[in-house]
Amino acid sequence: MIRPTPAPRATFQEQVLDQLGRDICAGRYRPGEVLPSETELCERFHFSRIVIREAVKSLAAKGMLDVRRKVGTLVQDPAQWNLFDPDIITWRTQSSGVDRTMSRDLMELRRIVEPAAARLAAQRATPEDRRNLRAAYDAMVCAVAGEGDYVAADLAFHTLVLSAGGNQFVRQMHVAMNAILRGSFEIVSQKPGGPAFSLPMHEALCRAIEQGDAAAAERASLVLIDQADHDLLERLDLGG
Amino acid sequence: MIRPTPAPRATFQEQVLDQLGRDICAGRYRPGEVLPSETELCERFHFSRIVIREAVKSLAAKGMLDVRRKVGTLVQDPAQWNLFDPDIITWRTQSSGVDRTMSRDLMELRRIVEPAAARLAAQRATPEDRRNLRAAYDAMVCAVAGEGDYVAADLAFHTLVLSAGGNQFVRQMHVAMNAILRGSFEIVSQKPGGPAFSLPMHEALCRAIEQGDAAAAERASLVLIDQADHDLLERLDLGG
DNA sequence: GGTCGGTTATTTGTATGACGTATTACTTTT
DNA sequence: AAAAGTAATACGTCATACAAATAACCGACC
């Protein structure tokens, strides 16, 4: 379901944006370097200046580039990038396959945010949130039974947990979180009995949020994270 | 030190970008609405299409707009915006003066992230990080003694705490965090003896990180947050 | 010799006019 | 009434030209 290349007939700007974004995330242009001049990029891509300029502007808006007259467009230090930007996350995960540092940072982020999000969800989830969460859990059960995509169902469940607390900044992190969750769930789904084993704790988390039990929700979330970290570290130590 | 209007001779695109960003954050264009067409915006701003288009592209890159052929450019739902984008944070804080929901969400975010960041900092800060942190604390002491800007010094200190853990995603949140910290510190700095009162707990946090005592760092951070929340809630209840 | 000041070259910024293209909405036909 | 065709519309792209900022160079003067 992932589309490695840009949509077949996206606009030219989108194609250039995607290519440059990938190039930078893959390190083909390094921080501090200057990109080729607009005219040179025009020649390379065989597009007009407008197309190149608007792509560059988009990357600058994401904090990846700093464009200055007479000097050119500089690649910014990754600390300046909008790391929660969905495009940047996509490019980074596709290019370097989520490098070791990013994996560690994302695992830490999850451990910091998800239990707190579960707490908030238990305290504040609306009836609709609770229904959606239960529906997402049911979809996971179906997936385990062979009906549907397990990884997608698990991702949807965790995204809902982040949303249900009603905190806009917590919800915003779901794209970044998905990057590490996906890796984790793919490992689980490849283990014989992996998905089935993870179901009970998801059920516990779902029930705790439904019943408004913040402490139980936080505990359940932490157990899931312990399991996931165990799986991921195993894979990382093997040089995955 | 805050510049309410765009820099006097910024490029035209930057002026338009800034104006449109402000307009959207202030609710003068609501989610789901379509912006005026490019030609109409040209007339309003008295700039050429290129200027308008590049400004719109930048906003689209930040997730605020969705531009479609034949239909126009739609204002996206705030859930789609890159809420951690520095520009968006600036526009939101300047336009609505940090509304109640945003304040609540930022306070929660701080309570979730900062104690964990303090933990990480205690565990992993480099010698340079520790020196910088101590220097920032010393600057706060000077500010309390009348030498310098207390709010700026306090902001710098907390930014360093977020950075010292070495987690790129945690560090990235410092701009959002500053939005709520600034409000908090301004209250403190207006209270007689407020800054002086807050110094000892900052010292404790600084020392805990220097000594690698993660639990103490987390505790100190939480105490500071309790104090800040108390101040902020007091102000909010007064309809601030 | 070194510093100051002006000149030049390079790179992005802006303007204009024209045409391409996707998509909605309307109209016509069956 | 449904389907097919058509027209209108708003963004997408191109080519060219010139403006403006600024880094780098060079010469004059102290």
Coordinates of N, CA, C and O in Angstrom, one line a residue, chain A residues 23-113:
Chain A
D23 N 16.4 13.3 -1.6 CA 17.9 13.5 -1.7 C 18.5 14.0 -0.5 O 19.5 13.6 0.0
I24 N 17.8 15.0 0.1 CA 18.4 15.6 1.3 C 18.3 14.7 2.5 O 19.3 14.5 3.2
C25 N 17.2 14.0 2.6 CA 17.0 13.0 3.8 C 18.0 11.9 3.6 O 18.5 11.3 4.6
A26 N 18.3 11.5 2.4 CA 19.3 10.4 2.2 C 20.7 10.9 2.3 O 21.6 10.1 2.2
G27 N 20.9 12.2 2.5 CA 22.3 12.7 2.7 C 23.0 12.9 1.4 O 24.2 13.1 1.4
R28 N 22.3 12.9 0.3 CA 23.0 13.2 -1.0 C 23.3 14.7 -1.0 O 24.3 15.1 -1.8
Y29 N 22.6 15.5 -0.3 CA 23.0 16.9 0.0 C 23.2 17.0 1.5 O 22.2 16.7 2.2
R30 N 24.3 17.4 2.0 CA 24.5 17.5 3.4 C 24.3 18.8 4.0 O 24.4 19.8 3.3
P31 N 23.9 18.9 5.3 CA 23.7 20.2 5.9 C 24.9 21.1 5.7 O 26.0 20.7 5.8
G32 N 24.6 22.4 5.4 CA 25.6 23.3 5.2 C 26.0 23.5 3.7 O 26.5 24.5 3.3
E33 N 25.8 22.4 3.0 CA 26.0 22.5 1.5 C 25.0 23.5 0.8 O 23.9 23.7 1.4
V34 N 25.4 24.0 -0.3 CA 24.5 24.7 -1.1 C 24.0 23.8 -2.2 O 24.7 23.1 -2.9
L35 N 22.7 23.9 -2.5 CA 22.1 23.2 -3.6 C 22.6 23.8 -4.9 O 23.0 25.0 -4.9
P36 N 22.5 23.1 -6.0 CA 22.8 23.7 -7.3 C 21.9 24.9 -7.5 O 20.8 25.0 -7.0
S37 N 22.4 25.9 -8.3 CA 21.6 27.1 -8.5 C 20.3 26.7 -9.3 O 20.2 25.7 -9.9
E38 N 19.3 27.6 -9.2 CA 18.0 27.4 -9.9 C 18.2 27.0 -11.3 O 17.6 26.0 -11.8
T39 N 19.0 27.7 -12.0 CA 19.2 27.5 -13.5 C 19.8 26.1 -13.7 O 19.4 25.3 -14.6
E40 N 20.7 25.7 -12.8 CA 21.3 24.3 -12.9 C 20.2 23.3 -12.6 O 20.2 22.2 -13.3
L41 N 19.4 23.5 -11.6 CA 18.4 22.5 -11.3 C 17.4 22.4 -12.4 O 16.9 21.3 -12.7
C42 N 17.1 23.6 -13.1 CA 16.2 23.5 -14.2 C 16.7 22.6 -15.3 O 16.0 21.8 -15.8
E43 N 18.0 22.7 -15.5 CA 18.6 21.8 -16.6 C 18.5 20.3 -16.1 O 18.2 19.5 -16.9
R44 N 18.9 20.1 -14.9 CA 18.9 18.7 -14.4 C 17.5 18.0 -14.5 O 17.3 16.9 -15.0
F45 N 16.5 18.8 -14.1 CA 15.1 18.2 -14.0 C 14.4 18.4 -15.3 O 13.3 17.8 -15.5
H46 N 14.9 19.3 -16.2 CA 14.2 19.6 -17.4 C 12.8 20.2 -17.1 O 11.8 19.9 -17.7
F47 N 12.8 21.1 -16.1 CA 11.6 21.9 -15.8 C 11.9 23.4 -15.7 O 13.1 23.7 -15.6
S48 N 10.9 24.2 -15.8 CA 11.1 25.6 -15.8 C 11.5 26.1 -14.3 O 11.3 25.4 -13.4
R49 N 11.9 27.3 -14.3 CA 12.3 27.9 -13.0 C 11.2 27.9 -12.0 O 11.4 27.6 -10.8
I50 N 9.9 28.2 -12.4 CA 8.8 28.2 -11.5 C 8.7 26.9 -10.8 O 8.5 26.9 -9.6
V51 N 8.7 25.8 -11.5 CA 8.6 24.5 -10.9 C 9.6 24.3 -9.8 O 9.3 23.9 -8.7
I52 N 10.9 24.6 -10.2 CA 12.0 24.4 -9.2 C 11.8 25.3 -8.0 O 11.9 24.9 -6.9
R53 N 11.5 26.6 -8.3 CA 11.4 27.5 -7.2 C 10.3 27.1 -6.2 O 10.4 27.2 -5.0
E54 N 9.1 26.7 -6.7 CA 8.0 26.4 -5.8 C 8.3 25.1 -5.0 O 8.0 25.0 -3.8
A55 N 9.1 24.2 -5.6 CA 9.5 23.0 -4.8 C 10.5 23.4 -3.7 O 10.3 23.0 -2.5
V56 N 11.4 24.3 -4.0 CA 12.4 24.8 -3.1 C 11.7 25.5 -1.9 O 12.0 25.4 -0.8
K57 N 10.7 26.4 -2.3 CA 10.0 27.1 -1.3 C 9.3 26.2 -0.3 O 9.2 26.4 0.9
S58 N 8.7 25.1 -0.8 CA 8.0 24.2 0.1 C 9.0 23.5 1.0 O 8.7 23.4 2.2
L59 N 10.2 23.2 0.6 CA 11.2 22.6 1.5 C 11.7 23.6 2.5 O 11.9 23.3 3.6
A60 N 11.8 24.9 2.0 CA 12.2 26.0 3.0 C 11.1 26.1 4.0 O 11.4 26.3 5.2
A61 N 9.9 26.0 3.6 CA 8.8 26.1 4.6 C 8.8 25.0 5.7 O 8.3 25.2 6.8
K62 N 9.4 23.9 5.3 CA 9.5 22.8 6.2 C 10.8 22.9 7.0 O 11.1 22.0 7.8
G63 N 11.5 23.9 6.8 CA 12.8 24.1 7.6 C 14.0 23.4 7.1 O 15.0 23.4 7.7
M64 N 13.9 22.8 5.9 CA 15.0 22.0 5.4 C 16.0 22.8 4.6 O 17.1 22.4 4.5
L65 N 15.5 23.9 4.1 CA 16.4 24.8 3.2 C 16.3 26.2 3.7 O 15.4 26.6 4.3
D66 N 17.4 26.9 3.5 CA 17.5 28.3 3.7 C 18.0 29.0 2.5 O 19.1 28.8 2.1
V67 N 17.1 29.8 1.8 CA 17.5 30.3 0.5 C 17.8 31.8 0.7 O 17.1 32.6 1.2
R68 N 19.0 32.1 0.1 CA 19.5 33.5 0.3 C 20.0 34.0 -1.0 O 20.7 33.3 -1.8
R69 N 19.7 35.3 -1.3 CA 20.2 35.9 -2.5 C 21.7 35.9 -2.6 O 22.4 36.1 -1.6
K70 N 22.1 35.7 -3.8 CA 23.5 35.8 -4.2 C 24.3 34.6 -3.6 O 25.4 34.3 -4.0
V71 N 23.7 33.9 -2.6 CA 24.5 32.8 -2.0 C 24.0 31.4 -2.4 O 24.7 30.5 -2.5
G72 N 22.7 31.4 -2.7 CA 22.1 30.1 -3.1 C 21.2 29.5 -2.0 O 20.9 30.2 -1.0
T73 N 20.8 28.3 -2.1 CA 20.0 27.7 -1.1 C 20.8 26.7 -0.3 O 21.3 25.7 -0.9
L74 N 20.8 26.9 1.0 CA 21.6 26.1 1.9 C 20.8 25.0 2.5 O 19.6 25.2 2.9
V75 N 21.3 23.8 2.7 CA 20.7 22.7 3.4 C 20.8 23.0 4.9 O 21.9 23.2 5.4
Q76 N 19.7 23.1 5.6 CA 19.7 23.4 7.0 C 20.1 22.2 7.8 O 20.0 21.0 7.4
D77 N 20.6 22.4 9.0 CA 20.9 21.3 9.9 C 19.6 20.7 10.3 O 18.6 21.3 10.5
P78 N 19.6 19.3 10.4 CA 18.4 18.6 10.7 C 17.7 19.1 12.0 O 16.5 18.9 12.1
A79 N 18.4 19.7 12.9 CA 17.8 20.3 14.1 C 16.8 21.4 13.7 O 15.9 21.7 14.5
Q80 N 16.9 21.9 12.6 CA 16.0 23.0 12.1 C 14.8 22.4 11.4 O 13.8 23.2 11.2
W81 N 14.9 21.2 10.9 CA 13.8 20.6 10.2 C 12.5 20.5 11.1 O 12.6 20.3 12.3
N82 N 11.4 20.5 10.4 CA 10.1 20.2 11.2 C 10.0 18.7 11.2 O 9.3 18.1 10.4
L83 N 10.6 18.1 12.2 CA 10.7 16.7 12.3 C 9.3 16.0 12.4 O 9.2 14.8 12.1
F84 N 8.3 16.7 12.7 CA 6.9 16.1 12.8 C 6.2 16.2 11.5 O 5.0 15.8 11.4
D85 N 6.8 16.9 10.5 CA 6.2 17.0 9.2 C 6.0 15.6 8.5 O 7.0 14.9 8.4
P86 N 4.8 15.3 8.1 CA 4.6 14.0 7.5 C 5.5 13.7 6.3 O 5.9 12.5 6.2
D87 N 5.7 14.7 5.4 CA 6.6 14.4 4.3 C 8.0 14.0 4.7 O 8.6 13.1 4.3
I88 N 8.5 14.8 5.7 CA 9.8 14.6 6.1 C 9.9 13.2 6.8 O 10.9 12.4 6.5
I89 N 8.9 12.8 7.5 CA 8.9 11.5 8.2 C 8.9 10.4 7.1 O 9.7 9.4 7.2
T90 N 8.1 10.6 6.1 CA 8.1 9.6 5.0 C 9.4 9.5 4.3 O 10.0 8.4 4.1
W91 N 10.0 10.7 4.0 CA 11.3 10.6 3.3 C 12.4 10.0 4.1 O 13.2 9.2 3.6
R92 N 12.4 10.3 5.4 CA 13.4 9.7 6.3 C 13.3 8.2 6.4 O 14.2 7.5 6.4
T93 N 12.0 7.8 6.6 CA 11.9 6.3 6.8 C 12.1 5.6 5.5 O 12.7 4.5 5.6
Q94 N 11.8 6.2 4.4 CA 12.1 5.5 3.1 C 13.5 5.5 2.7 O 14.1 4.5 2.2
S95 N 14.2 6.6 3.0 CA 15.6 6.7 2.6 C 16.5 5.9 3.4 O 17.2 5.0 2.9
S96 N 16.5 6.1 4.7 CA 17.6 5.5 5.5 C 17.0 4.2 6.2 O 17.6 3.6 6.9
G97 N 15.7 4.0 5.9 CA 15.1 2.9 6.6 C 15.0 3.0 8.1 O 15.2 2.1 8.9
V98 N 14.8 4.3 8.6 CA 14.8 4.6 10.0 C 16.2 4.2 10.6 O 16.3 3.0 11.1
D99 N 17.1 5.1 10.6 CA 18.4 4.8 11.2 C 18.3 4.5 12.7 O 17.3 4.8 13.3
R100 N 19.4 4.1 13.2 CA 19.5 3.7 14.6 C 19.1 4.8 15.6 O 18.3 4.6 16.5
T101 N 19.7 6.0 15.3 CA 19.4 7.2 16.2 C 17.9 7.5 16.2 O 17.3 7.7 17.2
M102 N 17.3 7.5 15.0 CA 15.9 7.8 14.8 C 15.1 6.8 15.5 O 14.1 7.1 16.2
S103 N 15.5 5.5 15.4 CA 14.7 4.5 16.1 C 14.7 4.7 17.6 O 13.7 4.7 18.3
R104 N 15.9 5.0 18.1 CA 16.0 5.2 19.6 C 15.1 6.4 20.0 O 14.4 6.3 21.0
D105 N 15.3 7.5 19.3 CA 14.5 8.7 19.6 C 13.0 8.4 19.5 O 12.2 8.9 20.4
L106 N 12.6 7.7 18.5 CA 11.2 7.4 18.4 C 10.7 6.5 19.5 O 9.5 6.7 20.0
M107 N 11.5 5.5 19.8 CA 11.1 4.6 20.9 C 10.9 5.4 22.2 O 10.0 5.2 23.0
E108 N 11.9 6.3 22.5 CA 11.8 7.1 23.7 C 10.6 8.0 23.6 O 9.8 8.1 24.6
L109 N 10.3 8.6 22.5 CA 9.2 9.5 22.3 C 7.9 8.7 22.7 O 7.0 9.2 23.4
R110 N 7.8 7.5 22.1 CA 6.6 6.7 22.4 C 6.4 6.5 23.9 O 5.4 6.6 24.4
R111 N 7.5 6.1 24.5 CA 7.4 5.8 25.9 C 7.1 7.0 26.8 O 6.4 6.9 27.8
I112 N 7.5 8.2 26.3 CA 7.1 9.4 27.0 C 5.7 9.8 26.8 O 5.0 10.1 27.7
V113 N 5.2 9.7 25.5 CA 4.0 10.3 25.2 C 2.8 9.3 25.3 O 1.7 9.7 25.8

